PDB file of C-alpha atoms in Angstrom:
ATOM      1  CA  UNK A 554      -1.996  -2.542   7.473  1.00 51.00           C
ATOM      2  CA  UNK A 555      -5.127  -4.692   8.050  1.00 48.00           C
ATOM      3  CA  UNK A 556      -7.095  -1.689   7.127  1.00 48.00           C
ATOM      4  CA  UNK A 557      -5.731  -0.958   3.596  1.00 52.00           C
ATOM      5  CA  UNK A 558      -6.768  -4.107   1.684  1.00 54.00           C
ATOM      6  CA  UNK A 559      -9.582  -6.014   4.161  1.00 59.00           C
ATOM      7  CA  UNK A 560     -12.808  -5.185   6.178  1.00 63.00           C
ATOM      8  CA  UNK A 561     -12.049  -8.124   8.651  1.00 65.00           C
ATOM      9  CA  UNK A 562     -15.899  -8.083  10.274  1.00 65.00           C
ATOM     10  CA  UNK A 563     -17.116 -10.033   7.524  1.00 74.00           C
ATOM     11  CA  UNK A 564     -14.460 -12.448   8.248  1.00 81.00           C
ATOM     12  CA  UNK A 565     -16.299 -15.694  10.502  1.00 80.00           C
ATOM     13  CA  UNK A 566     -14.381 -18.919   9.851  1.00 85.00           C
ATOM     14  CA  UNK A 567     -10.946 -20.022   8.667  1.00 84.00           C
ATOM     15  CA  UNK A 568     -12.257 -20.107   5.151  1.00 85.00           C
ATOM     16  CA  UNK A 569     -13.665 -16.983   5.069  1.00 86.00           C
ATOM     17  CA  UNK A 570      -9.332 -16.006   6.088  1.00 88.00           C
ATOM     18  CA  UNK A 571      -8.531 -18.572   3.611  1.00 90.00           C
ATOM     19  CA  UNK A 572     -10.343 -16.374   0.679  1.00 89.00           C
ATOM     20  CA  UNK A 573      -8.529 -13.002   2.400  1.00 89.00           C
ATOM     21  CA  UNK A 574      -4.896 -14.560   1.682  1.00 91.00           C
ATOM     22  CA  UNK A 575      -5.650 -15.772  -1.456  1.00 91.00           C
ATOM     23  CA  UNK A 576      -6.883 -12.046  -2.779  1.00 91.00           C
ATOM     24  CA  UNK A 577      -3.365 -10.685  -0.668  1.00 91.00           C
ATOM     25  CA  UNK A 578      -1.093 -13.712  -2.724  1.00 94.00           C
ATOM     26  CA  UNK A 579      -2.895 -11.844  -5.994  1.00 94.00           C
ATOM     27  CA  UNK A 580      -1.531  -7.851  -4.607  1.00 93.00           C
ATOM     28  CA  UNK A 581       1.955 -10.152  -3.574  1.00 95.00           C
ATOM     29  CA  UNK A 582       2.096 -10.964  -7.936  1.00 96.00           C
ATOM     30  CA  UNK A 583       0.889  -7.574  -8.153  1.00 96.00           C
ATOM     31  CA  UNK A 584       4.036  -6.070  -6.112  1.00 95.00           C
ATOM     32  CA  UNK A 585       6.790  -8.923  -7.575  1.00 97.00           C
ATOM     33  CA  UNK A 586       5.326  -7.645 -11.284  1.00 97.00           C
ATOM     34  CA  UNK A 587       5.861  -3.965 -10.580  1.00 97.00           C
ATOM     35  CA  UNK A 588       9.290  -4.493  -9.118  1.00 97.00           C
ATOM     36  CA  UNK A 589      10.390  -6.503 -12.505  1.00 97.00           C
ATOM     37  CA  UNK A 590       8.442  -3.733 -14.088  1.00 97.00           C
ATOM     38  CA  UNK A 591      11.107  -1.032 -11.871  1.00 96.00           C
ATOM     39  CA  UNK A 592      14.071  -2.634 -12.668  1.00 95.00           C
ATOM     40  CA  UNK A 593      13.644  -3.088 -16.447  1.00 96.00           C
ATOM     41  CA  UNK A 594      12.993   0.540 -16.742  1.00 93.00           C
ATOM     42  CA  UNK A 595      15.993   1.429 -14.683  1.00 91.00           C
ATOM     43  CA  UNK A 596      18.097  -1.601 -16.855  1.00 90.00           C
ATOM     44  CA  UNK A 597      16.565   0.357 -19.877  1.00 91.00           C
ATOM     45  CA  UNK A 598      17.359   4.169 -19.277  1.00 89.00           C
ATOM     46  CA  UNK A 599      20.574   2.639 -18.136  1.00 87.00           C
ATOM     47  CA  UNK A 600      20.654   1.493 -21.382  1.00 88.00           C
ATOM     48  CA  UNK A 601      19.254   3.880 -23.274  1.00 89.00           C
ATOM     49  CA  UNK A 602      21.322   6.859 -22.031  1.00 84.00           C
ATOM     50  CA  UNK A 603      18.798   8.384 -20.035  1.00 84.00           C
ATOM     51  CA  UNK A 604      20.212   7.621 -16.791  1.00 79.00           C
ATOM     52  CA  UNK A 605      24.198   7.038 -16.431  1.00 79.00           C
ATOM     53  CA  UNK A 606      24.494   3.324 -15.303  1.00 69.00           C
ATOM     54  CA  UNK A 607      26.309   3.935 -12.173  1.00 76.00           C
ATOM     55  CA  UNK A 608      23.629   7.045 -11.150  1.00 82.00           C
ATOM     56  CA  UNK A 609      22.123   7.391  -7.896  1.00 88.00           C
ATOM     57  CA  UNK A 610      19.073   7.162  -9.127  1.00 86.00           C
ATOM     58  CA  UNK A 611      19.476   4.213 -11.314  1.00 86.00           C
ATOM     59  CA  UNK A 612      20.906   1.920  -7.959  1.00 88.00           C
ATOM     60  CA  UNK A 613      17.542   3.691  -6.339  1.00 92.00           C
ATOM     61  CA  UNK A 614      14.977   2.411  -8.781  1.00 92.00           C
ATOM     62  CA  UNK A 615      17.389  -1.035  -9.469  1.00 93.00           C
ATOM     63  CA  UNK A 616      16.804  -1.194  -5.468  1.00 94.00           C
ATOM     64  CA  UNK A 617      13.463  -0.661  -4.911  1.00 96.00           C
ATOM     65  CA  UNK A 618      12.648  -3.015  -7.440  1.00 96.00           C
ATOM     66  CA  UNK A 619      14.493  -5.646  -6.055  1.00 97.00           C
ATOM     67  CA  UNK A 620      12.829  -4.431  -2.674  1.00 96.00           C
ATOM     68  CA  UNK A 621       9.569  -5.342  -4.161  1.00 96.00           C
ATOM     69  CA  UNK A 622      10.311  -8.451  -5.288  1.00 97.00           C
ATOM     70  CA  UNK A 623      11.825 -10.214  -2.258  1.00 97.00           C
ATOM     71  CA  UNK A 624       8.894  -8.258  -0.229  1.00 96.00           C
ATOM     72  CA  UNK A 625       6.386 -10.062  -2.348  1.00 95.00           C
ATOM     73  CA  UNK A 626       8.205 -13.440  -2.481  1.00 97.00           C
ATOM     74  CA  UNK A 627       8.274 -13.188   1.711  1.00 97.00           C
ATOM     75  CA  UNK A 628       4.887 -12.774   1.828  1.00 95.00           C
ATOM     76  CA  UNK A 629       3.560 -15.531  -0.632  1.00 96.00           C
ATOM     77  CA  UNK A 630       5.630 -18.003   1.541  1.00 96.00           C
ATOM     78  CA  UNK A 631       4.308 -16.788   4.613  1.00 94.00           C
ATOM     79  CA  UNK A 632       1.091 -17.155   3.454  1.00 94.00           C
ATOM     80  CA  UNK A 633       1.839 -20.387   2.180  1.00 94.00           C
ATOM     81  CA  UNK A 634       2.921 -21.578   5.377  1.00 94.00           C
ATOM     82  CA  UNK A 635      -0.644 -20.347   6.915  1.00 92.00           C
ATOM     83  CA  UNK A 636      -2.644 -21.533   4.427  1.00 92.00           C
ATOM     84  CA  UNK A 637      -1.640 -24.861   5.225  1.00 91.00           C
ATOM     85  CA  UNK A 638      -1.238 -25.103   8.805  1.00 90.00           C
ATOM     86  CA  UNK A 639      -5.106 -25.337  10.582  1.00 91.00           C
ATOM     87  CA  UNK A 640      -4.133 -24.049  13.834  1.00 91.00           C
ATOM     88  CA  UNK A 641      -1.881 -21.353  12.506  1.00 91.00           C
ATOM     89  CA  UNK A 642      -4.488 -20.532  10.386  1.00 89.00           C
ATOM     90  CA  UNK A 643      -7.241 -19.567  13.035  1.00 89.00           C
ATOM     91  CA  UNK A 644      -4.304 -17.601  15.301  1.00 91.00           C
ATOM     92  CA  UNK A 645      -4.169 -15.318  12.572  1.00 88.00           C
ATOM     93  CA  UNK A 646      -7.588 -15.234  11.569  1.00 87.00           C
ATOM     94  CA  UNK A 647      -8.176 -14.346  15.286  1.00 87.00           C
ATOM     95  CA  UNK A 648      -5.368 -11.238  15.337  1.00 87.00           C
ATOM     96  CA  UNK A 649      -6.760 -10.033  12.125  1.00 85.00           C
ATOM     97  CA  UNK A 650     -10.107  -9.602  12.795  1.00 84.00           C
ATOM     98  CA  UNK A 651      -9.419  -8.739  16.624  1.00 84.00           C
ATOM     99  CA  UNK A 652     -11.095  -5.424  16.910  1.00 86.00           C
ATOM    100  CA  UNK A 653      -8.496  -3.285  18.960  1.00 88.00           C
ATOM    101  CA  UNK A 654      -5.944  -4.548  15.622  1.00 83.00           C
ATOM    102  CA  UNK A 655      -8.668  -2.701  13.450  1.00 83.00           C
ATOM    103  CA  UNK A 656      -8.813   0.259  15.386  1.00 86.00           C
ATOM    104  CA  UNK A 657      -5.050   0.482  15.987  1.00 88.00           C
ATOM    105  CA  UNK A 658      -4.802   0.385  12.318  1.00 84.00           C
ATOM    106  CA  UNK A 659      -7.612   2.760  11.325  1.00 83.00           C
ATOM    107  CA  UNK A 660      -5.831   5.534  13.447  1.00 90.00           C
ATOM    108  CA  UNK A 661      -2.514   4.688  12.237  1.00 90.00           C
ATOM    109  CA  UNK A 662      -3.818   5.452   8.763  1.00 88.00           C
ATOM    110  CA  UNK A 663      -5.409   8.587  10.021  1.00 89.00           C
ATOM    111  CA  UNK A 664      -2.584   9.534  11.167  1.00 93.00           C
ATOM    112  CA  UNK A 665      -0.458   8.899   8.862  1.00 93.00           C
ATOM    113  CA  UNK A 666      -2.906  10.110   6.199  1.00 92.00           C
ATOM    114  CA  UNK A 667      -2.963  13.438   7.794  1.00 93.00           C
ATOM    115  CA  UNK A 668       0.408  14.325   8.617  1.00 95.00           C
ATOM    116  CA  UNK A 669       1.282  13.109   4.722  1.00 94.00           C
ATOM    117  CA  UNK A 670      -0.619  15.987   3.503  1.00 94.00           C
ATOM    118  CA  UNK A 671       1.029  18.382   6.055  1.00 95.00           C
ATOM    119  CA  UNK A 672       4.696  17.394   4.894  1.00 95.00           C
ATOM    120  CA  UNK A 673       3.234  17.620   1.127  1.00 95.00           C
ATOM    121  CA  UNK A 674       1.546  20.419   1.729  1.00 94.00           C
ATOM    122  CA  UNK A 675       5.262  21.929   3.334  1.00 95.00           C
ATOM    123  CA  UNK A 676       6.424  20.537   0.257  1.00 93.00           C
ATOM    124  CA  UNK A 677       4.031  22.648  -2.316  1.00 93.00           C
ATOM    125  CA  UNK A 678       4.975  25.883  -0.225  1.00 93.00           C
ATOM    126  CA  UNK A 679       8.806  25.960  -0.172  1.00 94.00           C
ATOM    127  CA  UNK A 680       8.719  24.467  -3.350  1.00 91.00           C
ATOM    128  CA  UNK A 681       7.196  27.017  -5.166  1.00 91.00           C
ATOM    129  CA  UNK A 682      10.290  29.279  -3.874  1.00 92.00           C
ATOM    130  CA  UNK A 683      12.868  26.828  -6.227  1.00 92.00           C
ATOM    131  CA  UNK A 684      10.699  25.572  -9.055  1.00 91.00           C
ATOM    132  CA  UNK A 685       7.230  25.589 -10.264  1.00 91.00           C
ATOM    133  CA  UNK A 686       7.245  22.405 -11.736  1.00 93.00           C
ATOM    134  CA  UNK A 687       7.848  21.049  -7.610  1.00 92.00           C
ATOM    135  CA  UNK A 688       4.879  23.583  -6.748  1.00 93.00           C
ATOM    136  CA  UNK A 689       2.613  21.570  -9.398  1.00 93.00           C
ATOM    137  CA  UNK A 690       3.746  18.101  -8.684  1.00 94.00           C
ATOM    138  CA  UNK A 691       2.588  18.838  -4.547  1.00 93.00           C
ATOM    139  CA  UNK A 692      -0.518  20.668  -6.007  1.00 94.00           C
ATOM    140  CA  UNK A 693      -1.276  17.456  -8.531  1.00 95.00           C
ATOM    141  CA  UNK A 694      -0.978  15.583  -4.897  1.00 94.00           C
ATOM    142  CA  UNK A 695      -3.106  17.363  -3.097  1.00 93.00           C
ATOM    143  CA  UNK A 696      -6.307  18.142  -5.586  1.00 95.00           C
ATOM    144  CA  UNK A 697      -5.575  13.931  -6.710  1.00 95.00           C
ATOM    145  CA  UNK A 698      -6.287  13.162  -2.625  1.00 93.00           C
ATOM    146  CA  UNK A 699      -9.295  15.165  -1.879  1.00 92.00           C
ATOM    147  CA  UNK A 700     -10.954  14.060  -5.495  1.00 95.00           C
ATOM    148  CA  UNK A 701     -10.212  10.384  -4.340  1.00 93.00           C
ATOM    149  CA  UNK A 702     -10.967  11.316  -1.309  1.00 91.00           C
ATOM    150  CA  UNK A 703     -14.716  12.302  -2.198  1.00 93.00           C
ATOM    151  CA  UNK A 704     -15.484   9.661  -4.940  1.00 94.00           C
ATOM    152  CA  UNK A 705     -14.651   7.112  -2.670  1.00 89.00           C
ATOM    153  CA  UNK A 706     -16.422   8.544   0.681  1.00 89.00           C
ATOM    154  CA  UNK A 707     -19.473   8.472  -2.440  1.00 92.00           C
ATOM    155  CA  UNK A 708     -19.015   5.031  -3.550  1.00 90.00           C
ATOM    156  CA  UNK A 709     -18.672   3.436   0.480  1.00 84.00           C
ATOM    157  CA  UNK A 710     -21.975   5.678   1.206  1.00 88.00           C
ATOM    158  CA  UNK A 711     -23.441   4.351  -1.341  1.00 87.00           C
ATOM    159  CA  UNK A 712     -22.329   0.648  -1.062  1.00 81.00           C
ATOM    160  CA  UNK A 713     -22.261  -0.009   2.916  1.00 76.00           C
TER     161      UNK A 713
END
């Protein structure tokens, strides 16, 4: 997932890293704050009626909430443990910004990007067969991608 959150080339020394896990322990708050934010809202329709307490879908959002949370609290104390070990510290500097990394992860997001909007795309056409509101939510996907998709291949034209 290098990729997603970090153009490593700009990345020389160990502070440069140092800066990079910093801004990752801020999307690591991020994630623990959205998971609190999942499970309230499941705690609350459980609450409020809107979903029956022992519901499939309320253990779903209780547990990906929860997911979030311990997935964010790993990762601020691995990065805690790299942020203050030197040597430690420049071995993963070293795999991050290791080039074949990069491209292994630019393809995997290629990949993955593309066959995502195949299975969506499967999704929007038997969809459509058992509800439209299904054949909208695919559809919403899909235009929300390729307008992304363009304001952002504007912006990095623009910017690099």
């Amino acid at each position: 997932m290098i990729c997603l959150f970090e153009n490593a080339s700009n990345i020389k020394t160990n502070d440069d890293f140092r800066k990079v896990i910093k801004r990752k322990n801020k999307i690591m708050l991020m994630l623990i704050i959205i998971g609190g934010i999942t499970i309230l809202a499941a705690g609350l329709a459980a609450l409020t009626g809107l979903l029956d307490s022992d519901s499939y879908l309320c253990g779903l959002y209780f547990g990906l909430g929860t997911g979030l949370i311990l997935a964010g609290i790993m990762k601020l104390l691995q990065h805690k443990k790299i942020l203050y070990n030197e040597e430690l510290l420049k071995r993963e500097r070293l795999k991050y910004t290791d080039e074949r990394n990069q491209a292994i992860a630019g393809k995997a997001v290629q990949t993955s990007l593309f066959i995502l909007l195949f299975l969506v795309y499967m999704g929007m056409l038997i969809g459509v067969f058992y509800s439209r509101t299904i054949f909208y939510c695919y559809w919403s996907v899909i235009i929300a991608f390729l307008l992304l998709y363009s304001i952002c291949t504007k912006y990095y034209t623009h910017k690099m």
